PDB file of C-alpha atoms in Angstrom:
ATOM      1  CA  GLN A 153      70.065 -83.669  26.741  1.00 55.00           C
ATOM      2  CA  LYS A 154      70.184 -80.400  24.619  1.00 63.00           C
ATOM      3  CA  GLU A 155      66.993 -79.461  22.980  1.00 87.00           C
ATOM      4  CA  VAL A 156      68.495 -78.277  19.612  1.00 93.00           C
ATOM      5  CA  GLU A 157      71.742 -79.533  18.423  1.00 94.00           C
ATOM      6  CA  GLN A 158      74.049 -78.604  15.559  1.00 96.00           C
ATOM      7  CA  ASN A 159      77.429 -79.587  14.339  1.00 93.00           C
ATOM      8  CA  SER A 160      79.606 -76.454  15.153  1.00 91.00           C
ATOM      9  CA  GLY A 161      81.777 -76.928  12.020  1.00 91.00           C
ATOM     10  CA  PRO A 162      83.323 -75.202  10.307  1.00 95.00           C
ATOM     11  CA  LEU A 163      81.738 -76.526   7.188  1.00 96.00           C
ATOM     12  CA  SER A 164      83.850 -75.548   4.180  1.00 97.00           C
ATOM     13  CA  VAL A 165      82.388 -75.579   0.583  1.00 97.00           C
ATOM     14  CA  PRO A 166      83.681 -74.162  -2.604  1.00 97.00           C
ATOM     15  CA  GLU A 167      81.902 -71.438  -4.388  1.00 97.00           C
ATOM     16  CA  GLY A 168      79.028 -72.559  -6.398  1.00 97.00           C
ATOM     17  CA  ALA A 169      78.489 -75.775  -4.471  1.00 97.00           C
ATOM     18  CA  ILE A 170      75.584 -76.896  -2.252  1.00 97.00           C
ATOM     19  CA  ALA A 171      76.073 -76.400   1.559  1.00 97.00           C
ATOM     20  CA  SER A 172      74.050 -78.734   3.585  1.00 97.00           C
ATOM     21  CA  LEU A 173      73.419 -77.739   7.280  1.00 98.00           C
ATOM     22  CA  ASN A 174      71.611 -80.074   9.758  1.00 96.00           C
ATOM     23  CA  CYS A 175      69.854 -79.907  13.055  1.00 95.00           C
ATOM     24  CA  THR A 176      68.408 -82.444  15.376  1.00 94.00           C
ATOM     25  CA  TYR A 177      65.838 -81.570  18.153  1.00 91.00           C
ATOM     26  CA  SER A 178      64.394 -83.284  21.248  1.00 86.00           C
ATOM     27  CA  ASP A 179      60.637 -84.050  21.497  1.00 70.00           C
ATOM     28  CA  ARG A 180      60.301 -81.396  24.156  1.00 67.00           C
ATOM     29  CA  VAL A 181      60.280 -78.592  21.480  1.00 66.00           C
ATOM     30  CA  SER A 182      57.458 -77.943  19.323  1.00 69.00           C
ATOM     31  CA  GLN A 183      57.042 -78.402  15.645  1.00 73.00           C
ATOM     32  CA  SER A 184      57.905 -74.942  14.326  1.00 88.00           C
ATOM     33  CA  PHE A 185      61.443 -74.470  13.254  1.00 92.00           C
ATOM     34  CA  PHE A 186      63.535 -71.443  11.954  1.00 95.00           C
ATOM     35  CA  TRP A 187      66.864 -70.894  10.230  1.00 97.00           C
ATOM     36  CA  TYR A 188      68.690 -67.805  11.157  1.00 98.00           C
ATOM     37  CA  ARG A 189      72.013 -66.473   9.682  1.00 98.00           C
ATOM     38  CA  GLN A 190      74.457 -64.690  11.963  1.00 98.00           C
ATOM     39  CA  TYR A 191      77.498 -62.861  10.851  1.00 97.00           C
ATOM     40  CA  SER A 192      80.193 -62.257  13.384  1.00 94.00           C
ATOM     41  CA  GLY A 193      79.078 -59.588  15.849  1.00 93.00           C
ATOM     42  CA  LYS A 194      75.739 -59.139  14.365  1.00 96.00           C
ATOM     43  CA  SER A 195      72.180 -60.241  15.215  1.00 97.00           C
ATOM     44  CA  PRO A 196      70.370 -63.262  13.963  1.00 97.00           C
ATOM     45  CA  GLU A 197      68.699 -62.676  10.550  1.00 97.00           C
ATOM     46  CA  LEU A 198      65.878 -64.816   9.616  1.00 95.00           C
ATOM     47  CA  ILE A 199      66.276 -66.965   6.468  1.00 96.00           C
ATOM     48  CA  MET A 200      63.326 -69.411   6.582  1.00 94.00           C
ATOM     49  CA  SER A 201      60.780 -70.883   8.743  1.00 93.00           C
ATOM     50  CA  ILE A 202      59.188 -74.536   8.315  1.00 93.00           C
ATOM     51  CA  TYR A 203      56.304 -75.987  10.110  1.00 88.00           C
ATOM     52  CA  SER A 204      55.363 -79.127   8.024  1.00 88.00           C
ATOM     53  CA  ASN A 205      57.018 -82.268   6.927  1.00 91.00           C
ATOM     54  CA  GLY A 206      58.879 -82.078   3.539  1.00 94.00           C
ATOM     55  CA  ASP A 207      60.662 -79.303   1.699  1.00 96.00           C
ATOM     56  CA  LYS A 208      60.194 -75.528   1.667  1.00 96.00           C
ATOM     57  CA  GLU A 209      62.071 -73.481  -1.052  1.00 97.00           C
ATOM     58  CA  ASP A 210      62.836 -69.703  -0.978  1.00 95.00           C
ATOM     59  CA  GLY A 211      65.225 -68.670  -3.684  1.00 96.00           C
ATOM     60  CA  ARG A 212      68.712 -70.515  -3.229  1.00 97.00           C
ATOM     61  CA  PHE A 213      67.489 -71.843   0.082  1.00 98.00           C
ATOM     62  CA  THR A 214      65.687 -75.077   0.854  1.00 98.00           C
ATOM     63  CA  ALA A 215      64.538 -76.088   4.301  1.00 97.00           C
ATOM     64  CA  GLN A 216      63.681 -79.683   4.934  1.00 97.00           C
ATOM     65  CA  LEU A 217      61.844 -81.087   7.993  1.00 94.00           C
ATOM     66  CA  ASN A 218      61.385 -84.773   9.050  1.00 92.00           C
ATOM     67  CA  LYS A 219      59.454 -84.932  12.246  1.00 88.00           C
ATOM     68  CA  ALA A 220      59.677 -88.655  12.495  1.00 87.00           C
ATOM     69  CA  SER A 221      63.399 -88.405  12.625  1.00 90.00           C
ATOM     70  CA  GLN A 222      63.412 -85.116  14.626  1.00 90.00           C
ATOM     71  CA  TYR A 223      65.552 -83.595  11.951  1.00 92.00           C
ATOM     72  CA  VAL A 224      65.535 -80.274  10.108  1.00 95.00           C
ATOM     73  CA  SER A 225      68.157 -79.158   7.531  1.00 97.00           C
ATOM     74  CA  LEU A 226      69.036 -76.146   5.110  1.00 98.00           C
ATOM     75  CA  LEU A 227      70.370 -76.487   1.826  1.00 98.00           C
ATOM     76  CA  ILE A 228      72.095 -73.457   0.155  1.00 98.00           C
ATOM     77  CA  ARG A 229      72.542 -73.858  -3.567  1.00 98.00           C
ATOM     78  CA  ASP A 230      75.101 -72.018  -5.598  1.00 98.00           C
ATOM     79  CA  SER A 231      76.965 -71.001  -2.264  1.00 98.00           C
ATOM     80  CA  GLN A 232      78.614 -67.573  -2.348  1.00 97.00           C
ATOM     81  CA  PRO A 233      81.555 -66.272  -0.199  1.00 97.00           C
ATOM     82  CA  SER A 234      78.839 -63.844   1.192  1.00 96.00           C
ATOM     83  CA  ASP A 235      76.923 -66.813   2.619  1.00 97.00           C
ATOM     84  CA  SER A 236      79.965 -67.386   4.899  1.00 98.00           C
ATOM     85  CA  ALA A 237      78.391 -67.013   8.389  1.00 98.00           C
ATOM     86  CA  THR A 238      77.160 -69.054  11.366  1.00 98.00           C
ATOM     87  CA  TYR A 239      73.788 -70.676  10.736  1.00 98.00           C
ATOM     88  CA  LEU A 240      71.498 -70.880  13.708  1.00 98.00           C
ATOM     89  CA  CYS A 241      68.697 -73.577  13.790  1.00 97.00           C
ATOM     90  CA  ALA A 242      65.901 -72.631  16.348  1.00 94.00           C
ATOM     91  CA  ALA A 243      62.676 -74.158  17.495  1.00 92.00           C
ATOM     92  CA  ILE A 244      59.513 -72.794  19.189  1.00 86.00           C
ATOM     93  CA  ASN A 245      59.149 -74.435  22.713  1.00 71.00           C
ATOM     94  CA  ASN A 246      55.918 -76.213  23.213  1.00 65.00           C
ATOM     95  CA  ALA A 247      55.081 -74.176  26.354  1.00 63.00           C
ATOM     96  CA  GLY A 248      54.984 -71.008  24.404  1.00 68.00           C
ATOM     97  CA  ASN A 249      56.886 -68.978  21.993  1.00 79.00           C
ATOM     98  CA  MET A 250      60.291 -69.085  23.346  1.00 87.00           C
ATOM     99  CA  LEU A 251      62.981 -69.754  20.722  1.00 91.00           C
ATOM    100  CA  THR A 252      65.417 -72.459  21.662  1.00 91.00           C
ATOM    101  CA  PHE A 253      68.666 -72.124  19.548  1.00 95.00           C
ATOM    102  CA  GLY A 254      71.197 -74.595  18.611  1.00 96.00           C
ATOM    103  CA  GLY A 255      74.827 -73.656  18.912  1.00 96.00           C
ATOM    104  CA  GLY A 256      75.121 -72.902  15.256  1.00 97.00           C
ATOM    105  CA  THR A 257      77.199 -74.164  12.321  1.00 97.00           C
ATOM    106  CA  ARG A 258      79.958 -72.049  10.962  1.00 97.00           C
ATOM    107  CA  LEU A 259      79.740 -72.072   7.107  1.00 98.00           C
ATOM    108  CA  MET A 260      82.900 -70.907   5.014  1.00 98.00           C
ATOM    109  CA  VAL A 261      82.519 -70.731   1.293  1.00 97.00           C
ATOM    110  CA  LYS A 262      85.760 -70.646  -0.401  1.00 96.00           C
ATOM    111  CA  PRO A 263      86.135 -68.560  -3.741  1.00 93.00           C
TER     112      PRO A 263
ATOM    113  CA  GLU B  72      61.066 -52.625   5.558  1.00 76.00           C
ATOM    114  CA  PRO B  73      59.985 -52.387   9.113  1.00 82.00           C
ATOM    115  CA  GLU B  74      62.741 -53.433  11.656  1.00 93.00           C
ATOM    116  CA  VAL B  75      63.457 -53.675  15.298  1.00 97.00           C
ATOM    117  CA  THR B  76      65.747 -51.088  16.678  1.00 97.00           C
ATOM    118  CA  GLN B  77      67.854 -50.920  19.773  1.00 98.00           C
ATOM    119  CA  THR B  78      69.869 -48.445  21.765  1.00 97.00           C
ATOM    120  CA  PRO B  79      72.599 -48.101  22.842  1.00 97.00           C
ATOM    121  CA  SER B  80      74.550 -50.175  20.491  1.00 97.00           C
ATOM    122  CA  HIS B  81      77.356 -50.418  23.084  1.00 97.00           C
ATOM    123  CA  GLN B  82      77.096 -49.938  26.842  1.00 97.00           C
ATOM    124  CA  VAL B  83      80.077 -50.158  29.483  1.00 98.00           C
ATOM    125  CA  THR B  84      79.141 -50.075  33.046  1.00 98.00           C
ATOM    126  CA  GLN B  85      80.743 -50.865  36.302  1.00 97.00           C
ATOM    127  CA  MET B  86      79.776 -53.905  38.239  1.00 97.00           C
ATOM    128  CA  GLY B  87      76.835 -53.250  40.661  1.00 97.00           C
ATOM    129  CA  GLN B  88      75.315 -50.392  38.480  1.00 98.00           C
ATOM    130  CA  GLU B  89      71.899 -50.538  36.838  1.00 98.00           C
ATOM    131  CA  VAL B  90      71.565 -50.513  33.097  1.00 98.00           C
ATOM    132  CA  ILE B  91      68.590 -50.060  30.950  1.00 98.00           C
ATOM    133  CA  LEU B  92      68.585 -51.403  27.486  1.00 98.00           C
ATOM    134  CA  ARG B  93      65.989 -50.097  24.963  1.00 97.00           C
ATOM    135  CA  CYS B  94      64.117 -51.521  22.046  1.00 97.00           C
ATOM    136  CA  VAL B  95      61.613 -50.339  19.570  1.00 97.00           C
ATOM    137  CA  PRO B  96      59.835 -53.383  18.224  1.00 96.00           C
ATOM    138  CA  ILE B  97      58.097 -53.610  14.771  1.00 92.00           C
ATOM    139  CA  SER B  98      55.086 -51.292  15.057  1.00 89.00           C
ATOM    140  CA  ASN B  99      52.249 -53.926  14.440  1.00 85.00           C
ATOM    141  CA  HIS B 100      53.712 -56.658  16.491  1.00 89.00           C
ATOM    142  CA  LEU B 101      52.319 -57.903  19.768  1.00 89.00           C
ATOM    143  CA  TYR B 102      55.007 -60.201  21.335  1.00 91.00           C
ATOM    144  CA  PHE B 103      58.279 -58.927  22.518  1.00 94.00           C
ATOM    145  CA  TYR B 104      61.350 -60.706  23.674  1.00 96.00           C
ATOM    146  CA  TRP B 105      64.720 -60.304  25.123  1.00 98.00           C
ATOM    147  CA  TYR B 106      67.583 -62.748  24.286  1.00 98.00           C
ATOM    148  CA  ARG B 107      71.280 -62.738  25.141  1.00 98.00           C
ATOM    149  CA  GLN B 108      74.325 -64.292  23.656  1.00 98.00           C
ATOM    150  CA  ILE B 109      77.584 -64.386  25.680  1.00 97.00           C
ATOM    151  CA  LEU B 110      80.555 -64.316  23.498  1.00 95.00           C
ATOM    152  CA  GLY B 111      81.117 -67.566  21.747  1.00 93.00           C
ATOM    153  CA  GLN B 112      78.025 -69.256  23.032  1.00 95.00           C
ATOM    154  CA  LYS B 113      74.528 -69.880  21.931  1.00 96.00           C
ATOM    155  CA  VAL B 114      71.660 -67.429  21.884  1.00 97.00           C
ATOM    156  CA  GLU B 115      69.604 -67.776  25.036  1.00 97.00           C
ATOM    157  CA  PHE B 116      66.095 -66.775  25.824  1.00 95.00           C
ATOM    158  CA  LEU B 117      65.500 -64.441  28.625  1.00 97.00           C
ATOM    159  CA  VAL B 118      61.944 -63.337  28.560  1.00 96.00           C
ATOM    160  CA  SER B 119      58.806 -62.933  26.563  1.00 93.00           C
ATOM    161  CA  PHE B 120      56.166 -60.245  26.975  1.00 93.00           C
ATOM    162  CA  TYR B 121      52.659 -59.994  25.736  1.00 90.00           C
ATOM    163  CA  ASN B 122      49.544 -57.765  26.616  1.00 88.00           C
ATOM    164  CA  ASN B 123      51.706 -55.785  29.088  1.00 91.00           C
ATOM    165  CA  GLU B 124      53.003 -58.753  31.134  1.00 93.00           C
ATOM    166  CA  ILE B 125      55.594 -61.359  31.134  1.00 94.00           C
ATOM    167  CA  SER B 126      54.312 -64.508  29.463  1.00 90.00           C
ATOM    168  CA  GLU B 127      57.383 -66.565  29.859  1.00 90.00           C
ATOM    169  CA  LYS B 128      60.836 -66.234  31.368  1.00 93.00           C
ATOM    170  CA  SER B 129      63.858 -68.486  31.548  1.00 93.00           C
ATOM    171  CA  GLU B 130      65.955 -69.336  34.702  1.00 94.00           C
ATOM    172  CA  ILE B 131      68.389 -66.579  33.771  1.00 95.00           C
ATOM    173  CA  PHE B 132      65.754 -63.823  34.176  1.00 97.00           C
ATOM    174  CA  ASP B 133      66.022 -63.629  37.866  1.00 95.00           C
ATOM    175  CA  ASP B 134      65.132 -60.688  40.395  1.00 95.00           C
ATOM    176  CA  GLN B 135      67.898 -58.574  38.964  1.00 96.00           C
ATOM    177  CA  PHE B 136      66.097 -58.325  35.661  1.00 97.00           C
ATOM    178  CA  SER B 137      62.771 -56.579  34.693  1.00 97.00           C
ATOM    179  CA  VAL B 138      61.041 -55.578  31.631  1.00 97.00           C
ATOM    180  CA  GLU B 139      58.741 -52.735  30.750  1.00 95.00           C
ATOM    181  CA  ARG B 140      56.659 -51.206  28.114  1.00 93.00           C
ATOM    182  CA  PRO B 141      56.704 -47.584  29.211  1.00 87.00           C
ATOM    183  CA  ASP B 142      54.787 -46.339  26.169  1.00 88.00           C
ATOM    184  CA  GLY B 143      53.346 -47.495  22.954  1.00 79.00           C
ATOM    185  CA  SER B 144      56.600 -48.021  21.148  1.00 88.00           C
ATOM    186  CA  ASN B 145      59.513 -48.768  23.449  1.00 94.00           C
ATOM    187  CA  PHE B 146      60.226 -51.876  25.226  1.00 96.00           C
ATOM    188  CA  THR B 147      63.039 -52.033  28.022  1.00 97.00           C
ATOM    189  CA  LEU B 148      65.140 -54.410  29.780  1.00 98.00           C
ATOM    190  CA  LYS B 149      66.557 -53.327  33.168  1.00 98.00           C
ATOM    191  CA  ILE B 150      69.427 -55.060  34.989  1.00 98.00           C
ATOM    192  CA  ARG B 151      69.414 -53.606  38.582  1.00 96.00           C
ATOM    193  CA  SER B 152      72.725 -54.521  39.653  1.00 95.00           C
ATOM    194  CA  THR B 153      75.161 -55.855  37.100  1.00 97.00           C
ATOM    195  CA  LYS B 154      77.511 -58.698  37.526  1.00 97.00           C
ATOM    196  CA  LEU B 155      80.592 -59.474  35.424  1.00 97.00           C
ATOM    197  CA  GLU B 156      78.750 -62.354  33.919  1.00 97.00           C
ATOM    198  CA  ASP B 157      76.143 -60.193  32.594  1.00 97.00           C
ATOM    199  CA  SER B 158      78.511 -59.114  29.846  1.00 98.00           C
ATOM    200  CA  ALA B 159      76.964 -60.256  26.574  1.00 98.00           C
ATOM    201  CA  MET B 160      75.052 -59.197  23.487  1.00 98.00           C
ATOM    202  CA  TYR B 161      71.425 -58.374  24.293  1.00 98.00           C
ATOM    203  CA  PHE B 162      68.951 -58.902  21.395  1.00 98.00           C
ATOM    204  CA  CYS B 163      65.386 -57.576  21.353  1.00 98.00           C
ATOM    205  CA  ALA B 164      63.055 -59.504  19.027  1.00 97.00           C
ATOM    206  CA  SER B 165      59.378 -59.119  18.073  1.00 94.00           C
ATOM    207  CA  SER B 166      56.647 -61.140  16.513  1.00 91.00           C
ATOM    208  CA  GLY B 167      52.983 -61.093  15.926  1.00 82.00           C
ATOM    209  CA  GLY B 168      52.292 -59.525  12.654  1.00 52.00           C
ATOM    210  CA  GLY B 169      49.366 -61.181  10.770  1.00 50.00           C
ATOM    211  CA  GLY B 170      49.668 -64.767   9.946  1.00 50.00           C
ATOM    212  CA  GLU B 171      53.342 -65.228  11.100  1.00 52.00           C
ATOM    213  CA  GLN B 172      52.729 -65.008  14.889  1.00 55.00           C
ATOM    214  CA  GLU B 173      55.678 -67.134  15.640  1.00 77.00           C
ATOM    215  CA  THR B 174      58.309 -65.787  13.442  1.00 89.00           C
ATOM    216  CA  GLN B 175      60.661 -63.401  15.548  1.00 93.00           C
ATOM    217  CA  TYR B 176      62.589 -60.685  14.045  1.00 95.00           C
ATOM    218  CA  PHE B 177      65.564 -59.513  15.900  1.00 97.00           C
ATOM    219  CA  GLY B 178      67.274 -56.211  16.604  1.00 98.00           C
ATOM    220  CA  PRO B 179      70.909 -55.304  16.036  1.00 98.00           C
ATOM    221  CA  GLY B 180      71.558 -55.890  19.688  1.00 98.00           C
ATOM    222  CA  THR B 181      73.370 -53.944  22.424  1.00 98.00           C
ATOM    223  CA  ARG B 182      76.779 -55.057  23.480  1.00 98.00           C
ATOM    224  CA  LEU B 183      77.049 -54.802  27.240  1.00 98.00           C
ATOM    225  CA  LEU B 184      80.413 -54.927  29.035  1.00 98.00           C
ATOM    226  CA  VAL B 185      80.429 -54.972  32.795  1.00 98.00           C
ATOM    227  CA  LEU B 186      83.819 -54.053  34.355  1.00 97.00           C
TER     228      LEU B 186
END
């Protein structure tokens, strides 16, 4: 079983809409989660981290963590064409500080 | 804003040759990492490094790979005898500043092509 799973997409939303990106994880990874954005050919760029159950907001981004369901999500409000990228969910391994990445969800925001 | 830097941005090499990829982590960070991403695939962990020794490594990080912190600023990944399947983007990352020990910041990557 994969440790971090994401729908590969593409997820297509109109400009100004809310984009909802989801991620599930196995119980072998720890409780620290990260969302990274990756433009084609570029490196992962940190968007947010979340450690506790509930919501964490930063500007247009809200991360949500539900440990009971082993589920973490990222909401992007007022989506812009510049948000079009692949969004990577990652978790810190219980054994240390190795990041385990999901395969990423490609988001397309259409003007 | 401090950032991780990597050189070179692109490297082309012949199969069997040695390559060294270089990274300068964020200056007050204590933990250093190498990841790779084969084209179209997920980002994969290779190795983590702390206090001048490897703290964790993946199955990918076999005897062909080594890491070193030769001075107070550089962190290197050496591949001794490259294979075709080593072609990938290699990302260096660092963490360990203040209260955000686990948050890893990535460099721009080195695209390695093995012919």
